[in-house]
Structure formats: structure tokens, C-alpha cells
Coordinates of C-alpha atoms in Angstrom, one line a residue:
M18 CA 47.9 55.6 -92.4
V19 CA 50.7 53.0 -92.8
L20 CA 53.3 54.1 -95.3
P21 CA 55.0 51.4 -97.5
L22 CA 58.5 50.1 -96.9
T23 CA 61.3 51.9 -98.6
A24 CA 62.1 50.3 -102.0
S25 CA 65.9 49.7 -102.0
R26 CA 67.8 52.0 -99.6
P27 CA 67.1 51.1 -96.0
T28 CA 66.1 54.1 -93.9
F29 CA 66.5 54.1 -90.1
L30 CA 65.2 56.4 -87.4
I31 CA 67.3 56.9 -84.3
V32 CA 65.3 58.1 -81.3
D33 CA 67.4 59.3 -78.3
D34 CA 67.3 62.5 -76.3
H35 CA 71.1 62.9 -76.2
A36 CA 72.5 64.6 -79.3
V37 CA 76.0 63.2 -78.8
V38 CA 74.5 59.6 -78.7
R39 CA 72.5 60.2 -81.9
E40 CA 75.6 61.6 -83.7
G41 CA 77.6 58.6 -82.6
L42 CA 75.0 56.1 -83.7
M43 CA 74.6 57.8 -87.0
R44 CA 78.3 57.6 -87.6
I45 CA 78.4 53.9 -86.8
L46 CA 75.6 53.1 -89.1
R47 CA 76.8 55.2 -92.0
N48 CA 80.3 53.8 -91.7
A49 CA 78.9 50.2 -91.7
D50 CA 77.0 50.8 -95.0
P51 CA 77.0 54.1 -96.9
A52 CA 73.8 53.0 -98.5
W53 CA 71.9 53.3 -95.2
N54 CA 69.9 56.4 -94.8
V55 CA 69.8 57.6 -91.1
V56 CA 67.3 60.1 -89.7
E57 CA 67.3 61.3 -86.0
A58 CA 64.6 62.3 -83.5
E59 CA 65.2 63.7 -80.1
D60 CA 62.1 62.1 -78.4
A61 CA 59.0 60.0 -78.9
R62 CA 56.9 62.9 -80.0
S63 CA 59.4 63.9 -82.7
A64 CA 59.7 60.3 -83.8
L65 CA 55.9 60.0 -84.2
G66 CA 55.8 63.2 -86.1
K67 CA 58.4 62.0 -88.6
L68 CA 56.6 58.8 -89.1
L69 CA 53.5 60.7 -90.3
T70 CA 55.5 62.0 -93.3
E71 CA 58.4 59.6 -93.9
S72 CA 58.8 55.8 -94.2
F73 CA 61.3 53.9 -92.2
D74 CA 62.4 50.3 -92.2
L75 CA 63.8 50.2 -88.6
A76 CA 63.8 52.4 -85.5
V77 CA 66.6 52.4 -83.0
V78 CA 65.0 53.5 -79.7
D79 CA 66.4 54.4 -76.4
L80 CA 64.4 53.3 -73.3
S81 CA 65.1 56.3 -71.1
M82 CA 63.6 59.5 -72.6
P83 CA 61.6 62.4 -71.1
G84 CA 57.9 62.4 -71.6
M85 CA 56.8 59.2 -73.4
S86 CA 59.3 56.4 -72.4
G87 CA 60.9 54.1 -74.9
L88 CA 58.7 51.2 -73.9
E89 CA 55.6 53.3 -74.4
L90 CA 56.9 54.4 -77.8
I91 CA 57.7 50.8 -78.9
K92 CA 54.1 49.8 -78.0
R93 CA 52.7 52.7 -80.0
L94 CA 54.9 51.9 -83.0
H95 CA 53.9 48.2 -82.9
Q96 CA 50.3 49.2 -83.0
L97 CA 50.5 52.0 -85.6
Y98 CA 53.3 50.7 -87.8
P99 CA 53.4 46.9 -87.6
H100 CA 55.9 46.8 -90.5
L101 CA 58.4 48.9 -88.7
K102 CA 61.1 46.9 -87.0
V103 CA 62.4 48.2 -83.6
L104 CA 65.8 47.7 -82.1
V105 CA 66.4 48.9 -78.5
L106 CA 69.7 50.6 -77.5
S107 CA 69.9 50.9 -73.7
M108 CA 72.4 51.4 -71.0
H109 CA 70.7 48.6 -69.0
A110 CA 72.2 45.1 -69.2
E111 CA 69.4 43.8 -66.9
E112 CA 67.2 41.1 -68.4
Q113 CA 64.0 42.7 -67.2
Y114 CA 64.5 45.6 -69.6
A115 CA 65.1 43.4 -72.5
L116 CA 62.1 41.2 -71.7
R117 CA 59.8 44.3 -71.4
A118 CA 61.2 45.6 -74.7
L119 CA 60.5 42.3 -76.5
R120 CA 57.0 42.0 -75.0
A121 CA 56.3 45.6 -76.2
G122 CA 57.2 44.6 -79.8
A123 CA 61.0 45.2 -80.2
R124 CA 63.0 42.8 -82.3
G125 CA 66.4 43.4 -80.7
Y126 CA 68.2 44.7 -77.7
V127 CA 71.7 46.1 -77.6
T128 CA 73.4 47.7 -74.7
K129 CA 75.1 51.0 -75.2
D130 CA 78.5 49.8 -74.1
G131 CA 78.4 47.2 -76.9
A132 CA 77.0 49.5 -79.6
G133 CA 80.3 50.2 -81.3
H134 CA 80.9 46.6 -82.3
E135 CA 77.3 45.2 -82.1
L136 CA 75.0 47.8 -83.6
A137 CA 75.6 47.1 -87.3
A138 CA 75.3 43.3 -86.9
A139 CA 72.1 43.8 -84.8
V140 CA 70.5 46.1 -87.4
R141 CA 71.3 43.6 -90.2
K142 CA 69.8 40.7 -88.3
V143 CA 66.6 42.5 -87.4
L144 CA 66.2 43.8 -90.9
D145 CA 66.5 40.2 -92.1
G146 CA 63.6 39.2 -89.8
G147 CA 65.6 37.8 -87.0
I148 CA 65.9 38.7 -83.3
Y149 CA 69.1 40.1 -81.8
L150 CA 70.1 40.2 -78.1
T151 CA 73.3 41.4 -76.6
P152 CA 75.3 38.1 -76.0
N153 CA 75.7 38.7 -72.3
L154 CA 71.9 39.1 -71.9
A155 CA 70.7 36.3 -74.2
E156 CA 71.0 33.4 -71.8
R157 CA 69.5 35.2 -68.9
V158 CA 66.5 36.4 -71.0
I159 CA 65.9 32.9 -72.3
L160 CA 66.0 31.5 -68.7
Q161 CA 63.5 34.2 -67.6
M162 CA 61.2 33.5 -70.6
T163 CA 61.2 29.7 -70.0
G164 CA 60.7 30.1 -66.3
D165 CA 64.0 28.3 -65.5
A166 CA 65.2 31.4 -63.6
P167 CA 63.2 33.1 -60.8
A168 CA 61.7 36.5 -61.8
P169 CA 62.8 39.4 -59.6
G170 CA 60.3 41.3 -57.5
H171 CA 60.2 44.2 -59.8
D172 CA 58.8 42.0 -62.5
R173 CA 55.5 42.7 -60.8
L174 CA 55.8 46.5 -61.5
S175 CA 54.2 48.2 -64.4
D176 CA 56.4 49.9 -67.0
R177 CA 55.6 53.3 -65.5
E178 CA 56.3 52.1 -62.0
L179 CA 59.6 50.7 -63.0
E180 CA 60.5 54.0 -64.6
V181 CA 59.6 55.9 -61.4
L182 CA 61.6 53.4 -59.3
R183 CA 64.6 53.9 -61.5
R184 CA 64.5 57.6 -61.1
L185 CA 64.0 57.4 -57.4
V186 CA 67.2 55.2 -57.3
A187 CA 69.0 57.8 -59.3
G188 CA 68.2 60.4 -56.6
E189 CA 65.4 62.4 -58.2
R190 CA 62.7 64.0 -56.1
P191 CA 59.0 63.3 -56.9
G192 CA 58.7 66.8 -58.4
E193 CA 61.7 66.2 -60.7
I194 CA 60.2 62.8 -61.7
A195 CA 56.9 64.4 -62.4
D196 CA 58.5 67.0 -64.7
A197 CA 60.5 64.5 -66.5
L198 CA 57.6 62.1 -67.1
H199 CA 55.0 64.8 -67.6
L200 CA 53.0 63.5 -64.6
S201 CA 51.6 65.2 -61.5
V202 CA 53.5 65.0 -58.3
K203 CA 50.4 63.2 -56.8
T204 CA 50.6 60.6 -59.5
V205 CA 54.3 60.0 -58.8
S206 CA 53.6 59.6 -55.1
T207 CA 50.8 57.1 -55.9
H208 CA 53.3 55.1 -58.1
K209 CA 55.8 55.2 -55.3
S210 CA 53.3 53.9 -52.8
R211 CA 52.3 51.0 -55.1
I212 CA 56.0 50.2 -55.7
Q213 CA 56.6 49.9 -52.0
E214 CA 53.6 47.8 -51.6
K215 CA 54.5 45.4 -54.4
L216 CA 58.1 45.0 -53.3
G217 CA 57.2 45.0 -49.6
L218 CA 59.6 47.8 -48.8
P219 CA 59.0 50.4 -46.1
G220 CA 60.4 53.6 -47.6
T221 CA 62.7 55.5 -50.0
A222 CA 65.9 54.2 -48.5
A223 CA 64.8 50.6 -48.9
L224 CA 63.8 51.3 -52.5
V225 CA 67.2 52.8 -53.3
R226 CA 69.0 49.8 -51.8
Y227 CA 66.8 47.4 -53.7
G228 CA 67.3 49.3 -56.9
L229 CA 71.1 49.5 -56.5
E230 CA 71.3 45.8 -55.8
H231 CA 69.3 45.0 -59.0
G232 CA 71.0 47.5 -61.3
L233 CA 67.9 49.7 -61.6
L234 CA 69.5 53.1 -62.1
A235 CA 68.1 55.7 -64.6
E236 CA 70.3 57.8 -66.9
S237 CA 69.9 60.8 -64.6
A238 CA 72.0 63.8 -63.8
G239 CA 70.3 64.1 -60.4
P240 CA 72.0 63.8 -57.0
S241 CA 73.5 60.6 -55.8
P242 CA 71.3 57.8 -54.4
V243 CA 72.9 58.2 -51.0
A244 CA 72.1 61.9 -51.0
A245 CA 68.6 61.2 -52.0
R246 CA 68.1 58.7 -49.2
E247 CA 69.4 61.1 -46.6
R248 CA 67.3 63.9 -47.9
D249 CA 64.1 61.9 -48.1
E250 CA 64.6 60.6 -44.5
E251 CA 64.5 64.2 -43.3
P252 CA 61.3 65.2 -41.5
G253 CA 58.7 66.5 -43.9
A254 CA 60.4 65.0 -47.0
A255 CA 58.1 63.9 -49.8

């Protein structure tokens, strides 16, 4: 069931698994316009639950969340609630993330380091029916979309494969990745093998180097990429 748009007071849903980030975003939006009503959700499951009973004009979605990723959530929202506008807030200033978010149905992309001075303007533009991109990303995204700039190798990866790669670069073990993404270890290992095949890379150390060179680092509290590489090169490592 698709609920109607709110009548006069815009209502926003912030979806991010970090409480301190949600609190900061809520403060920014409420300071920008006291008439804005802001609701929070800690993950995709919580967000979908709130959408069953409440109506929202815009969702601000983080890409890196446990369980269902931000990209998966955006696709689900686009299918179930086509009236709902989605603005992505991410730590990643790499055009591949912005492109994937736009293809999934998002109408805007803001990096977290620019949220303090960009978020309110981005929300207003998206609410008015426009598309907003963080300025330092806009030109690169356009060049990628028009084919005037070569696509990186990881453009061939699926959204899930990209997420697994990012977590490998952050130093997470296959078991940790499986727990975070609600997958089996076998599935994670299969994704890893496919990533290596698509990128033509021989092993974890090469994946880590590639990821660091291209800024593919997950928001993870895991060990350092160097530590992960040394660990995975040990005999018997997964």
C-alpha cells in the first residue's frame, strides 16, 4: 500500500546505523527549517517498518549498513514507494558509488564531510524535483555517464560484490563479512572468487591494493588493510 504524501509539513526519514550520525543530521535539518519533521531509523529493516505506518516525503539513506545495504534499500524504496524521494549520504567521494545510487533510484548524493553545509540545500533541491550531487563529484559522474571517462574495473562488479570488496579492503575476515551482511561464509568466498576473476587479481593482497588505490574502503572498525593482507597470506587463511 502506498501512503499519500504529507500535506504541508515535510517529513524526512534518516536511515543510518550510527546513532551519533543520525543525531547530527537531525540537528542540521531541524536548524535549517523548524517546520521539517525528522524521524530516524537505525537500519533498512527499521526503515521499511516505519514506512508501513508513516508517510515520508524524503529519505536520507547511508550506503554502508549491516544487513540490507543502502543500495538494496534504495531499490526497494523505488519499487514500493515511487513517490518517496531518496537522498544518499555517504563517506565515499568516488563516482562509482554515486552512479550506483542514482541507477538504483536516488535523486541526490552528498558526502558526509560536506553534510554540514550541503545537506539542507540538497534536501530542498530534491524535494523540488531536482537532482543534487556533491560539487566535487558532479563533473566526474557526468563524464562517467556520458562515456567520456573510462569506467574503472570495479564497475563490472555487482553491488553485493562491491560491498564485499570494500569490507575486504577494510581488513574484515570472510566470517566477519558474512555476519555483517547476513550471508554464509561460503557465499562470501564465492563473491571473493568472482571479484578476483572480474578484476584479474590473484589474491587478497592484490584486492586490498586495488581497493586502496581506488578509494574503496568500507566504514569498518576491523583491523587495518595491511594486517588483513599479512593475515590472509598465512598458510591456511581463508
